[in-house]
Coordinates of C-alpha atoms (C1' of nucleotides) in Angstrom, one line a residue:
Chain A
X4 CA 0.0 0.0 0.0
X5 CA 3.1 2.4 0.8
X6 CA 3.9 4.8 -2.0
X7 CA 7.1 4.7 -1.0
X8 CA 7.5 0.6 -2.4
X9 CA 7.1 2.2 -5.9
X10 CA 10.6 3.2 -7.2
X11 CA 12.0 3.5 -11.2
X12 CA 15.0 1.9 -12.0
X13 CA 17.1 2.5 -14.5
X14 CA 16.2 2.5 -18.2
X15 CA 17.7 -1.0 -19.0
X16 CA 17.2 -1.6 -23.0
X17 CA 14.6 -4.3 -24.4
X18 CA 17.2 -6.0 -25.9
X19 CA 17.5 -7.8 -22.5
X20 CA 13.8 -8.3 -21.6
X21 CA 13.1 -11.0 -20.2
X22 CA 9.7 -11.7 -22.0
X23 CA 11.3 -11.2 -25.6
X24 CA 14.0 -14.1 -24.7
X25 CA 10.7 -16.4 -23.8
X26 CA 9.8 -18.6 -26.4
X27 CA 5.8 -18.0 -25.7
X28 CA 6.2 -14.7 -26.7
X29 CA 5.9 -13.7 -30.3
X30 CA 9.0 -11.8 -31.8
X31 CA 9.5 -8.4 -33.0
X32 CA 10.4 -6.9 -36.4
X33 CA 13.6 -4.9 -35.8
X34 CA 11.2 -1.4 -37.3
X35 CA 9.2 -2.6 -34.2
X36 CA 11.9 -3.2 -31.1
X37 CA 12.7 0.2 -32.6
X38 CA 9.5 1.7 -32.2
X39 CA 8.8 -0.1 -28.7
X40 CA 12.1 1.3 -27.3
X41 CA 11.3 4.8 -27.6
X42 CA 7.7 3.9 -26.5
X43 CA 9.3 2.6 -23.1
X44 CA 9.7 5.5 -21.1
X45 CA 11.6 3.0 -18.0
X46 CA 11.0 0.5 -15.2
X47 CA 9.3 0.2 -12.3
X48 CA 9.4 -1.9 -9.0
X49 CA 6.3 -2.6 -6.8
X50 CA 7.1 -4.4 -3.4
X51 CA 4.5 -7.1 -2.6
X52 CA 1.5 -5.2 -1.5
X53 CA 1.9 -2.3 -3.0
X54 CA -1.1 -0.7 -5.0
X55 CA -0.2 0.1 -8.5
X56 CA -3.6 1.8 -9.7
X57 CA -6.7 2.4 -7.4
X58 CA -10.4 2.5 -9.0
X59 CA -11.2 5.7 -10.2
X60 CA -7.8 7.5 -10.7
X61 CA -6.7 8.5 -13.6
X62 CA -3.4 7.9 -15.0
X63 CA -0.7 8.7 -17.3
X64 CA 1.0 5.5 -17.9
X65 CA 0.7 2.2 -18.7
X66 CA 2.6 -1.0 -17.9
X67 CA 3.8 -4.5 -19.4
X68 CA 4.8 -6.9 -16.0
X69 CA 8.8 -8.4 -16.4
X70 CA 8.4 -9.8 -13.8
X71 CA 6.2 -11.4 -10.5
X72 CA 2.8 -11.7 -9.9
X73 CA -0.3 -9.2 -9.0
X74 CA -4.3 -9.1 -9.5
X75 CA -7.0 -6.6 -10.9
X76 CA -10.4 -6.3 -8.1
X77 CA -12.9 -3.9 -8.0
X78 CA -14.8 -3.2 -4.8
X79 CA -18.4 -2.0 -3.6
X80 CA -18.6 0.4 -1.2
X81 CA -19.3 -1.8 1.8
X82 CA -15.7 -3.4 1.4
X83 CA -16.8 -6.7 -0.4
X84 CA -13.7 -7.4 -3.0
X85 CA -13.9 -9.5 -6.0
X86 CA -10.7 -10.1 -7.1
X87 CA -11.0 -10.3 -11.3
X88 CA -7.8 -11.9 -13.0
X89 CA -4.0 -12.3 -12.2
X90 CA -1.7 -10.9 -13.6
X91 CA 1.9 -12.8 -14.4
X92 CA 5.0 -11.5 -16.6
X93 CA 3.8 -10.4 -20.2
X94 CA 0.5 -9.0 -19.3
X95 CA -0.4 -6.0 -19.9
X96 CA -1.7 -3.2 -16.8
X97 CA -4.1 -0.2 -17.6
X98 CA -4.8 0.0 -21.1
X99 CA -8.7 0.5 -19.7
X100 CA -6.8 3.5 -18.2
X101 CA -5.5 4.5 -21.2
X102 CA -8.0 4.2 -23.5
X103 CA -10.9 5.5 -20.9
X104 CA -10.7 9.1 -18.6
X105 CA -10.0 6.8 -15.1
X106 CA -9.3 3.3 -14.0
X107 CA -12.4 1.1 -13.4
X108 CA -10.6 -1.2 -11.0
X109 CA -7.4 -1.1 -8.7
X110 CA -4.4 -3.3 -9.4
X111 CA -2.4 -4.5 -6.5
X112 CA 1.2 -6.3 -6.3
X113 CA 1.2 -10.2 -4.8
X114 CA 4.9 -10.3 -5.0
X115 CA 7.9 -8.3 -5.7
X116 CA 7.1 -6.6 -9.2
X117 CA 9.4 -5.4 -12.0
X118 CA 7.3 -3.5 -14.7
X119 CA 7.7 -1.8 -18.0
X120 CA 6.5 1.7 -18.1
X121 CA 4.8 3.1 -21.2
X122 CA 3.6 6.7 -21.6
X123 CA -0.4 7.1 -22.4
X124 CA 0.1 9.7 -24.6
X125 CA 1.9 8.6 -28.1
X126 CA -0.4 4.9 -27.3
X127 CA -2.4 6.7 -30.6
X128 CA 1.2 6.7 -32.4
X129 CA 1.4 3.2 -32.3
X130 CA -1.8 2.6 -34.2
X131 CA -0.6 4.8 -36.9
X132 CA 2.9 3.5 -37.0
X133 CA 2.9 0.1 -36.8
X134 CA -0.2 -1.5 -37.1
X135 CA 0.9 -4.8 -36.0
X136 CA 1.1 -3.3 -32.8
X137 CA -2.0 -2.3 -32.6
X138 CA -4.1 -5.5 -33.9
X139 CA -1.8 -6.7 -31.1
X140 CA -3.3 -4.5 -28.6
X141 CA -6.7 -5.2 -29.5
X142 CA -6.0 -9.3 -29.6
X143 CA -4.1 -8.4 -25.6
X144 CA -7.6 -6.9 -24.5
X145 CA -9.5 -10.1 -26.2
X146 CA -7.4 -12.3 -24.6
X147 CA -8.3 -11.0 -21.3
X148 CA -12.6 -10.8 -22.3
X149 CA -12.1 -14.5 -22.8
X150 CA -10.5 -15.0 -19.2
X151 CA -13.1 -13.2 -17.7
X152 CA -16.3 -15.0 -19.5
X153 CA -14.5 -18.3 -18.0
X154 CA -13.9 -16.9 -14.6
X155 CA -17.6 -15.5 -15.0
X156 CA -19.2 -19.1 -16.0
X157 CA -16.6 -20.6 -12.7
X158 CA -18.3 -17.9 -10.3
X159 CA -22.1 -18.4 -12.1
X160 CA -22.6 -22.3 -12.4
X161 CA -19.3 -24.2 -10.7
X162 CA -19.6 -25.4 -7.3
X163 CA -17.4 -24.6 -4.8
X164 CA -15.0 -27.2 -5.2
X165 CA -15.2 -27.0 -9.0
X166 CA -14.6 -23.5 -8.4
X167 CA -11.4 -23.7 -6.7
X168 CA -10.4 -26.7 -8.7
X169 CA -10.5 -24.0 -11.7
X170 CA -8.9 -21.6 -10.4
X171 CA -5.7 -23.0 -9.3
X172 CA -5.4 -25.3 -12.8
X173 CA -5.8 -22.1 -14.2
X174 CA -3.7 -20.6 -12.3
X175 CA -0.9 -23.2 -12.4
X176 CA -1.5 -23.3 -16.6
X177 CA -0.6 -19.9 -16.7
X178 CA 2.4 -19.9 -14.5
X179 CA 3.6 -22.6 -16.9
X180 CA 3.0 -20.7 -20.0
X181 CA 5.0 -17.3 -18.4
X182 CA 7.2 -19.4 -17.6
X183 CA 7.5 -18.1 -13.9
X184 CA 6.9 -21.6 -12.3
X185 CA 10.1 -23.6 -13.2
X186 CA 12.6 -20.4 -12.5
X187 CA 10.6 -19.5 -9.3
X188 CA 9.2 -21.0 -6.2
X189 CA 7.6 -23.2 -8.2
X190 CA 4.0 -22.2 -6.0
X191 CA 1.8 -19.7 -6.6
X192 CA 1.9 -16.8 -4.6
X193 CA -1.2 -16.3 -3.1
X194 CA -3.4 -16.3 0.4
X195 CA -6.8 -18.5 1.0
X196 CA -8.5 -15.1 1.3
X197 CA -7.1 -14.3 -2.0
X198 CA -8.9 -17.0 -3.5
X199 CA -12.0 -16.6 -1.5
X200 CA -12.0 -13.1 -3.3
X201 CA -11.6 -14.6 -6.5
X202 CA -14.3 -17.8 -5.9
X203 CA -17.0 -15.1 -4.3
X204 CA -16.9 -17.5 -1.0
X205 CA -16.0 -17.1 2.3
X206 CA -12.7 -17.6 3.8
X207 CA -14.2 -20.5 6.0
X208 CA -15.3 -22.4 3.0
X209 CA -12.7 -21.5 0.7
X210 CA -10.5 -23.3 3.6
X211 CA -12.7 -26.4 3.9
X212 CA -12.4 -26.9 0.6
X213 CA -8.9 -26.5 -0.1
X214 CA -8.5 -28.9 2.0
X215 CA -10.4 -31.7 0.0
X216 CA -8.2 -31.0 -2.5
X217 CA -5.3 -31.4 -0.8
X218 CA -6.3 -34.6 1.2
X219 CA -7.2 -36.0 -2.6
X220 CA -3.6 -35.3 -3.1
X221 CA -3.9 -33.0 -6.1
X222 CA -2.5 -30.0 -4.5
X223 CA -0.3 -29.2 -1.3
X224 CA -1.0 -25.5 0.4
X225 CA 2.3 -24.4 1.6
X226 CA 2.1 -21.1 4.1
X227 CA 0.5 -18.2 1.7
X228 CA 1.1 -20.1 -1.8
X229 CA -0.4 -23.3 -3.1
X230 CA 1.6 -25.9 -4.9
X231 CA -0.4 -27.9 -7.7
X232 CA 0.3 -31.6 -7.8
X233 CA -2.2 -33.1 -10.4
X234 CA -3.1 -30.5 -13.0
X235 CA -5.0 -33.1 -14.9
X236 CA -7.1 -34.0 -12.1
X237 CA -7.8 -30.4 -11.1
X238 CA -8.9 -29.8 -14.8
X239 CA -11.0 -32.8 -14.9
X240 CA -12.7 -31.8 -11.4
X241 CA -13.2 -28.5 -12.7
X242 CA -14.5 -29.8 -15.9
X243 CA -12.3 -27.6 -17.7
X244 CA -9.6 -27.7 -20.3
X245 CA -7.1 -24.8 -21.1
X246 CA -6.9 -23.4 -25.0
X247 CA -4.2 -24.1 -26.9
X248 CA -1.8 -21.9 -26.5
X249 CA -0.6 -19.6 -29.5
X250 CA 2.8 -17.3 -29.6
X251 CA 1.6 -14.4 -27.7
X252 CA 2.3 -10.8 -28.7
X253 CA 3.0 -8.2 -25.9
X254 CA 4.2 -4.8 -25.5
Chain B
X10 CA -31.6 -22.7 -33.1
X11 CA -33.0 -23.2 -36.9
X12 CA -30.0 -22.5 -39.4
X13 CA -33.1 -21.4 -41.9
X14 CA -34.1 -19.2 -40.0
X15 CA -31.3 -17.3 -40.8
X16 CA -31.3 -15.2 -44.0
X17 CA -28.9 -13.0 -45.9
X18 CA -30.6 -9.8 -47.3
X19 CA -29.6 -7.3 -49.8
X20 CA -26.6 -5.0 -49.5
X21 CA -28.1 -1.8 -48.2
X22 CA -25.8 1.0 -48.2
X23 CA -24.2 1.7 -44.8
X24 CA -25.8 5.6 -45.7
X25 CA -28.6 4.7 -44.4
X26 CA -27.0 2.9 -41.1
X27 CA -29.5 3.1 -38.6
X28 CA -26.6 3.7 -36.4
X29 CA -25.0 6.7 -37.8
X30 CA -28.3 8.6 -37.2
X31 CA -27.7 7.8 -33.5
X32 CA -25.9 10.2 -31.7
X33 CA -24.8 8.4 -29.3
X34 CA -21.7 6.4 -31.5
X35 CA -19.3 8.6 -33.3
X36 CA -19.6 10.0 -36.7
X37 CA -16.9 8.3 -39.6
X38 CA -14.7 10.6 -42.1
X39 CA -15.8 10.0 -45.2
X40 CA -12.7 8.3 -46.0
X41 CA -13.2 5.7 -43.0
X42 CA -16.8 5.2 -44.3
X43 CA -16.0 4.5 -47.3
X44 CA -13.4 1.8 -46.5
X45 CA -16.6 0.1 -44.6
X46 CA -18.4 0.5 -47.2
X47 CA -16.0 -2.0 -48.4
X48 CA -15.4 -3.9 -46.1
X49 CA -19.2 -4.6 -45.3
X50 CA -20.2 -8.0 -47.1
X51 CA -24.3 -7.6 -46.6
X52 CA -26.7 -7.7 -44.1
X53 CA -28.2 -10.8 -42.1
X54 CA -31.5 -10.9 -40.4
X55 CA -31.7 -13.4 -37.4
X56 CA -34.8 -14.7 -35.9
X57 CA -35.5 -14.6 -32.2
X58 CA -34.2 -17.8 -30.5
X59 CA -31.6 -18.3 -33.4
X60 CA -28.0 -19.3 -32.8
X61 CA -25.6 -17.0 -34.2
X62 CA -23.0 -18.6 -33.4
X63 CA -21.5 -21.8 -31.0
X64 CA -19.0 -22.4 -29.2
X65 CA -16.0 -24.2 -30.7
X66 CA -16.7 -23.5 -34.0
X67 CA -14.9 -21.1 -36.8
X68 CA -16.3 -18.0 -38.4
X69 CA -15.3 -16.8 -40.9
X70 CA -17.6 -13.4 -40.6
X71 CA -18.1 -10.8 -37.9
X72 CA -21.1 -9.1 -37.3
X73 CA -22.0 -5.5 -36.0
X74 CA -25.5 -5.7 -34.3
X75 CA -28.4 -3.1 -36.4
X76 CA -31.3 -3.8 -34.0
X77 CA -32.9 -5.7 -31.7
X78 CA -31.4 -7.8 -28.7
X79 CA -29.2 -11.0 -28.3
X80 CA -26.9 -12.8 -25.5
X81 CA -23.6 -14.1 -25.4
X82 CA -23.6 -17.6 -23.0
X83 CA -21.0 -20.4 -22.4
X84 CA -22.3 -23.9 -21.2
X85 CA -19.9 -26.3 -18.9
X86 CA -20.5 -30.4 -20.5
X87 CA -23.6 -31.2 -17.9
X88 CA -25.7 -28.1 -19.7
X89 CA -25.1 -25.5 -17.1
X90 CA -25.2 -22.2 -19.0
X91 CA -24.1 -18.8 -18.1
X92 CA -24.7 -15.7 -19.6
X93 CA -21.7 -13.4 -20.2
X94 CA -23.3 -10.4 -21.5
X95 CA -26.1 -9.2 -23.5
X96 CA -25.7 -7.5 -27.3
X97 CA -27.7 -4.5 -28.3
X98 CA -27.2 -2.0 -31.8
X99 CA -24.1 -1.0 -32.2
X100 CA -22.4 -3.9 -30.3
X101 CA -20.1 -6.0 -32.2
X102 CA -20.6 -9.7 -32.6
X103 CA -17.6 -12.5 -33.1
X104 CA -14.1 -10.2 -33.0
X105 CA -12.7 -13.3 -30.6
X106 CA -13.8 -15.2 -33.8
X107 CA -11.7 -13.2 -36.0
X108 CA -8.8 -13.1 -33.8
X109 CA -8.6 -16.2 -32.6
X110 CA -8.8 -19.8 -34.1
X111 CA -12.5 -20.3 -32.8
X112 CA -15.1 -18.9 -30.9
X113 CA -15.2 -19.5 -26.9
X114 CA -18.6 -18.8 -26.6
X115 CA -22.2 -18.9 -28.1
X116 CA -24.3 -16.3 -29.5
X117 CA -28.0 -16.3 -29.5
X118 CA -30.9 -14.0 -30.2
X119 CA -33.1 -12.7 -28.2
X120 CA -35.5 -10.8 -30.5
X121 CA -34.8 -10.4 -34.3
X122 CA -32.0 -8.9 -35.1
X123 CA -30.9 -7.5 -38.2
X124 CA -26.5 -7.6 -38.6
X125 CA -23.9 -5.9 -40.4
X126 CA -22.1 -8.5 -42.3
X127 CA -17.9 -7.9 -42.5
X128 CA -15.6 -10.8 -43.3
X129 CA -12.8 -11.9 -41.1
X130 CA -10.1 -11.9 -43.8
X131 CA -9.6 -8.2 -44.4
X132 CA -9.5 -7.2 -40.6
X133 CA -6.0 -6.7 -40.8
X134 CA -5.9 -4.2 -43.6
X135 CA -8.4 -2.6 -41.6
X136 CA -5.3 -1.8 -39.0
X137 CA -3.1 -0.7 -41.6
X138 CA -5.1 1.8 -44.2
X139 CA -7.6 3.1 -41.0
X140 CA -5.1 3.4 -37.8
X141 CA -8.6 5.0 -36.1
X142 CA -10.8 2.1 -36.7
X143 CA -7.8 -0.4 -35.4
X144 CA -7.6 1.9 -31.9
X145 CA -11.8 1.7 -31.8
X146 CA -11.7 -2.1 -32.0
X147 CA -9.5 -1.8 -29.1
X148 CA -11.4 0.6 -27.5
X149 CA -14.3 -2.1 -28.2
X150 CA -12.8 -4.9 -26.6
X151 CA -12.1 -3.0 -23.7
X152 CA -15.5 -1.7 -23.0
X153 CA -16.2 -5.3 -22.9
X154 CA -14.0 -6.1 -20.4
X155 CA -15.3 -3.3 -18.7
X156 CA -18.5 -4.7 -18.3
X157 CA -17.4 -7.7 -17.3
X158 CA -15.5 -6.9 -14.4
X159 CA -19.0 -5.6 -13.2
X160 CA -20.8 -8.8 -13.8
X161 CA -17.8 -10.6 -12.1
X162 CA -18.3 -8.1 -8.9
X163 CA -22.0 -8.5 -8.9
X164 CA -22.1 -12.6 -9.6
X165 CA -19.3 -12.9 -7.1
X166 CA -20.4 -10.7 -4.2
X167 CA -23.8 -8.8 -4.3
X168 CA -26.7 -10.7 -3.0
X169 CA -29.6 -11.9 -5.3
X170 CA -31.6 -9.0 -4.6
X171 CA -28.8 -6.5 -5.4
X172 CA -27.4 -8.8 -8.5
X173 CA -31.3 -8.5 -10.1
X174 CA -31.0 -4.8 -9.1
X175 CA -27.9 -4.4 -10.9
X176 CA -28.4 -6.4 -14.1
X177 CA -31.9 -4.6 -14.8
X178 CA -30.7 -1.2 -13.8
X179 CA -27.7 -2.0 -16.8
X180 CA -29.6 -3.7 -19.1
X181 CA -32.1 -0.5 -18.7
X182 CA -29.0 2.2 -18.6
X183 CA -27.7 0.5 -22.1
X184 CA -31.0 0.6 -23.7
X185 CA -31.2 3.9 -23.5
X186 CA -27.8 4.5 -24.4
X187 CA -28.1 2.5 -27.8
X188 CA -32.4 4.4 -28.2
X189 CA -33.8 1.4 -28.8
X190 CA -36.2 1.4 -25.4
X191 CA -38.0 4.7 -27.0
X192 CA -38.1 3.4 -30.3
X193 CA -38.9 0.2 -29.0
X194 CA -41.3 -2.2 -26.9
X195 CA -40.2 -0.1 -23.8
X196 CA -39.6 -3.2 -22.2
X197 CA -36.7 -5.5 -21.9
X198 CA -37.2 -8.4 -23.8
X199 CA -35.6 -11.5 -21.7
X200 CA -37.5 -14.1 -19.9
X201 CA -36.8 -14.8 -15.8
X202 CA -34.7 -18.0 -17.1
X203 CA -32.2 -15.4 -18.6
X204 CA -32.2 -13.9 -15.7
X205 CA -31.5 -17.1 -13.6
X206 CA -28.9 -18.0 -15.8
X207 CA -27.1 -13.8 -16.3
X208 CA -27.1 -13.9 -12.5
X209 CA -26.4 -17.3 -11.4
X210 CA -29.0 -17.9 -9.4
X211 CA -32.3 -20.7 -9.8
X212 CA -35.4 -19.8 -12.1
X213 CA -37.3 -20.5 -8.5
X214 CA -35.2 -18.0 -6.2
X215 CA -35.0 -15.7 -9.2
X216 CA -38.9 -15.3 -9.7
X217 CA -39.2 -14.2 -5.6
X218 CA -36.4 -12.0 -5.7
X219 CA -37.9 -10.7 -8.8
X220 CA -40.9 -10.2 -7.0
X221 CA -39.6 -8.1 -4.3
X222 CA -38.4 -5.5 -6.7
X223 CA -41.6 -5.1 -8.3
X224 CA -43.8 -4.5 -5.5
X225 CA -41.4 -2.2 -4.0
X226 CA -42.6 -0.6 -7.6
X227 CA -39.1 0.0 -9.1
X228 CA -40.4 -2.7 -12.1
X229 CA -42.9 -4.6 -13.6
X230 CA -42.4 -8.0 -15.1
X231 CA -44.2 -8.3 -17.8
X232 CA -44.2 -11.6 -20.1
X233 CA -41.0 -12.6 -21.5
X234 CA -39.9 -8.9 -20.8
X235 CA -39.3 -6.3 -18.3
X236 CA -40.4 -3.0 -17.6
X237 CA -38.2 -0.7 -15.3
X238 CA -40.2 1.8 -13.2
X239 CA -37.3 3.4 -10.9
X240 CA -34.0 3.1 -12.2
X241 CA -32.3 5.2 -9.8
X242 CA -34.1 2.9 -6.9
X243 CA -32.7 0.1 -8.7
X244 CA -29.0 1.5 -8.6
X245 CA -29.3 2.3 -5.6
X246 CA -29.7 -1.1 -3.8
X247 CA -27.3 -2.4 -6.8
X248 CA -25.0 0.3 -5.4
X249 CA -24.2 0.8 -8.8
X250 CA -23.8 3.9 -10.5
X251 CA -23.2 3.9 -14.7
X252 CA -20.4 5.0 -15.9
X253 CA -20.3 8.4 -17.6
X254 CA -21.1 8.2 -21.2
X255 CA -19.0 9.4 -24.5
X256 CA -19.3 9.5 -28.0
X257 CA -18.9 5.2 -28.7
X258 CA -17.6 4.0 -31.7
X259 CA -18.7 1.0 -33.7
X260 CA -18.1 -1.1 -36.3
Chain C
dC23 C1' -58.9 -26.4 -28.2
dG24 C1' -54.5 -28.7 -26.7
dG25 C1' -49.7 -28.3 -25.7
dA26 C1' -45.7 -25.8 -24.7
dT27 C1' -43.7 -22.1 -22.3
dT28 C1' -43.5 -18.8 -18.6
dC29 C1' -44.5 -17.3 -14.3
dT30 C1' -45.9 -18.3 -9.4
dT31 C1' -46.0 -20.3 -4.9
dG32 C1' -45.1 -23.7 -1.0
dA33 C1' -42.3 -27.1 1.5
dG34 C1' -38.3 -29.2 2.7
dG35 C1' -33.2 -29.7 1.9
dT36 C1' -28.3 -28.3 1.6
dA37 C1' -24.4 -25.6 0.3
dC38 C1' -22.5 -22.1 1.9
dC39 C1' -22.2 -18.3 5.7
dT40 C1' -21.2 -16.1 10.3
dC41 C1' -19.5 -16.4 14.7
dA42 C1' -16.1 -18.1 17.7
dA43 C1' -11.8 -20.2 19.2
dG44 C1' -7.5 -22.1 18.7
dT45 C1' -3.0 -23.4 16.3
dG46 C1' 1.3 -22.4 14.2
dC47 C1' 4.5 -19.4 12.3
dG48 C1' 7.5 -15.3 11.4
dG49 C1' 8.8 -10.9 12.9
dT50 C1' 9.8 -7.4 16.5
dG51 C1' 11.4 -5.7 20.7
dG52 C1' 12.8 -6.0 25.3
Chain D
dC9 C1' 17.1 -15.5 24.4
dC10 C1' 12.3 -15.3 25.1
dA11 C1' 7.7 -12.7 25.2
dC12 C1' 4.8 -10.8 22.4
dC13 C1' 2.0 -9.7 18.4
dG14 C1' -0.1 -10.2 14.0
dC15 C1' -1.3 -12.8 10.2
dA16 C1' -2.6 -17.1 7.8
dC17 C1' -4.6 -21.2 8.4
dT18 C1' -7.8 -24.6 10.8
dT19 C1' -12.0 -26.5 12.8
dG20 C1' -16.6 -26.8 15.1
dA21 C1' -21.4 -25.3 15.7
dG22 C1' -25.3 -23.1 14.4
dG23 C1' -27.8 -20.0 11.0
dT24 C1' -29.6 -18.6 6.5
dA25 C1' -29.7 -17.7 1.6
dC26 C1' -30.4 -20.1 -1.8
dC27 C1' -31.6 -24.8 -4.1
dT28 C1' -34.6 -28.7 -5.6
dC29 C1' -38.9 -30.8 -6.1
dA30 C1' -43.5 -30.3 -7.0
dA31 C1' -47.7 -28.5 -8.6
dG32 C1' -50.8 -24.9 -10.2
dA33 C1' -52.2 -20.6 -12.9
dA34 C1' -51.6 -17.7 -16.7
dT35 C1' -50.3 -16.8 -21.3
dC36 C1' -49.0 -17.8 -26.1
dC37 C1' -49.3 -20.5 -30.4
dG38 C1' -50.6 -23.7 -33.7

DNA sequence: CGGATTCTTGAGGTACCTCAAGTGCGGTGG
DNA sequence: CCACCGCACTTGAGGTACCTCAAGAATCCG
């Protein structure tokens, strides 16, 4: 939540981004890097916990996560939190920002965060420039519709358990595909209330059944992270099966 | 669900768009217009109850909706079905299609509708000769995710009474904002099993909660549609409040 | 007029909630 | 070093919001 947890680094070049050196990533033209690079306006770390946008505030940049883990969540004005979608290295923070006058939900840091700063302003530039980039951008934000009309059948029809069974083979499928599992902890970096958030249960239940997963043996809950043992049974509980996964643009 | 009742009318001249008239959406340079122009392939009409599309399979079209109302769904194996959002003129129909290898969700409507054939292939030129229309489909998709978030925040942590609340009070905000409820019936045109099935609740539980609302007189359920008497009442126990309105873009 | 669909209502069940307490761990300060 | 605190996780007991089953009334359609 401190301000103070949000500090720029130093304008380290694309050329060693970590994303571009990912094979799940799609690759640039050199016109592109080009383009991107002058785009980039630096770096950014956000300690775990740290608020990177709050709902309704308006802002000037925009940002492509390097590195660690955060989530979007909107709130009413009681305190009730839904928690909307993670967000892992190569996705892409506040383009609803950009494109609208404020924020229409608040992003906040799970782990240590290194991020990619864009300005708002010459986002228009890109359209006209490179068009690539920008059928890009509009593929980024359909990406993220589809995540949310499975998270919103999850939350409608699943049942609890289904629920959670979703969520962490969803979860653990995208951790694979960042590739931020095998190099890091290998768990995912998140609280029970975290997922109660997500699931739209209570804590108590969430708890109750996390632990029928984890007495069937399909996932272990380590102190605030969860370690996923048998994706395909997770999946088949859920009764859900990830999309074949394509080269993904960012930036 | 009939494929024949599905039909293919003449190419009428996007001058007489029944959009462009509204003032609500944007107007085109004449140079954009007439790249649509172009890009238009001819007009569908849809009858109510038709499938427009289902999920898992290709298109090779997109459509921009003319008039009257249809749904977007998913269903999990065991016939659960969930509503994702609903489609109204001016809303665009199957851009996941396009971008993607195949659809991951159904489309349905709900009264006749008449669409704005375009086909898939040329959506890239689209990004290169009009840099404007390539940042409105972005600007599309986002307003889509936008909406979902709400529906994710309402499904996942309002109660029934304040989920019904909400989803009338929006369905009732966006008819206004797309004129067809003056033009129109006046009424929304959805049965309380869309309801059930938008909110995540049972036909049964839906039908009292319904109730409640209208004799506290903020609607009347009429039959296969809805009426909405107070609309401010109705955000207010939503504690919802729509987002400020500007000048939309579309196709 | 009959059949299908939608809406309505009651009765009983259950999945999930709230309240409440207790454990274990990591960090902090004396 | 230990005492303390706070946070995350755990577990039990009782409550309730919503579900399922069932049946009836109203409306539309052929």
């Amino acid at each position: 939540m401190q301000e103070d947890r949000l500090r720029f680094g130093v304008h380290t070049a694309c050329l060693v981004c970590p994303l571009r050196a990912n094979p799940n990533f799609r690759d640039f033209t050199p016109e592109e890097l080009e383009f991107v690079r002058n785009f980039r306006s630096g770096e950014l770390h956000a300690g775990a916990g740290t608020a990177i946008f709050n709902e309704g505030s308006q802002s000037s940049h925009l940002y492509t996560t390097l590195t660690g883990w955060g989530f979007r969540y909107k709130t009413l004005p009681d305190g009730r939190r839904q928690i909307l979608n993670y967000i892992l290295p190569g996705d892409m923070i506040g383009l609803q920002g950009a494109l609208f006058e404020e924020m229409n939900h608040s992003v906040e840091a799970l782990t240590d965060m290194r991020l990619c700063v864009f300005e708002r302003k010459p986002l228009f530039s890109l359209f006209e420039k490179h068009p690539g980039l920008g059928y890009d951008l509009t593929w980024i934000a359909s990406r993220e519709e589809c995540i949310l009309d499975e998270h919103l059948l999850s939350v409608g029809q699943r049942s609890a358990l289904e629920r959670a069974a979703y969520l962490l083979a969803f979860l653990h499928h995208r951790a694979l595909a960042s590739a931020t599992l095998s190099t890091d902890t290998r768990s995912i970096p998140i609280t029970q209330a975290h997922v109660a958030d997500t699931l739209g249960l209570s804590i108590v239940h969430t708890n109750k059944t996390l632990r029928k997963l984890a007495v069937s043996g399909t996932l272990r809950w380590l102190d605030r992270g969860c370690e996923v043992l048998d994706a395909p049974a997770l999946q088949r509980i859920a009764k859900w099966t990830p999309g074949k996964a394509t080269a993904r643009p960012f930036l």
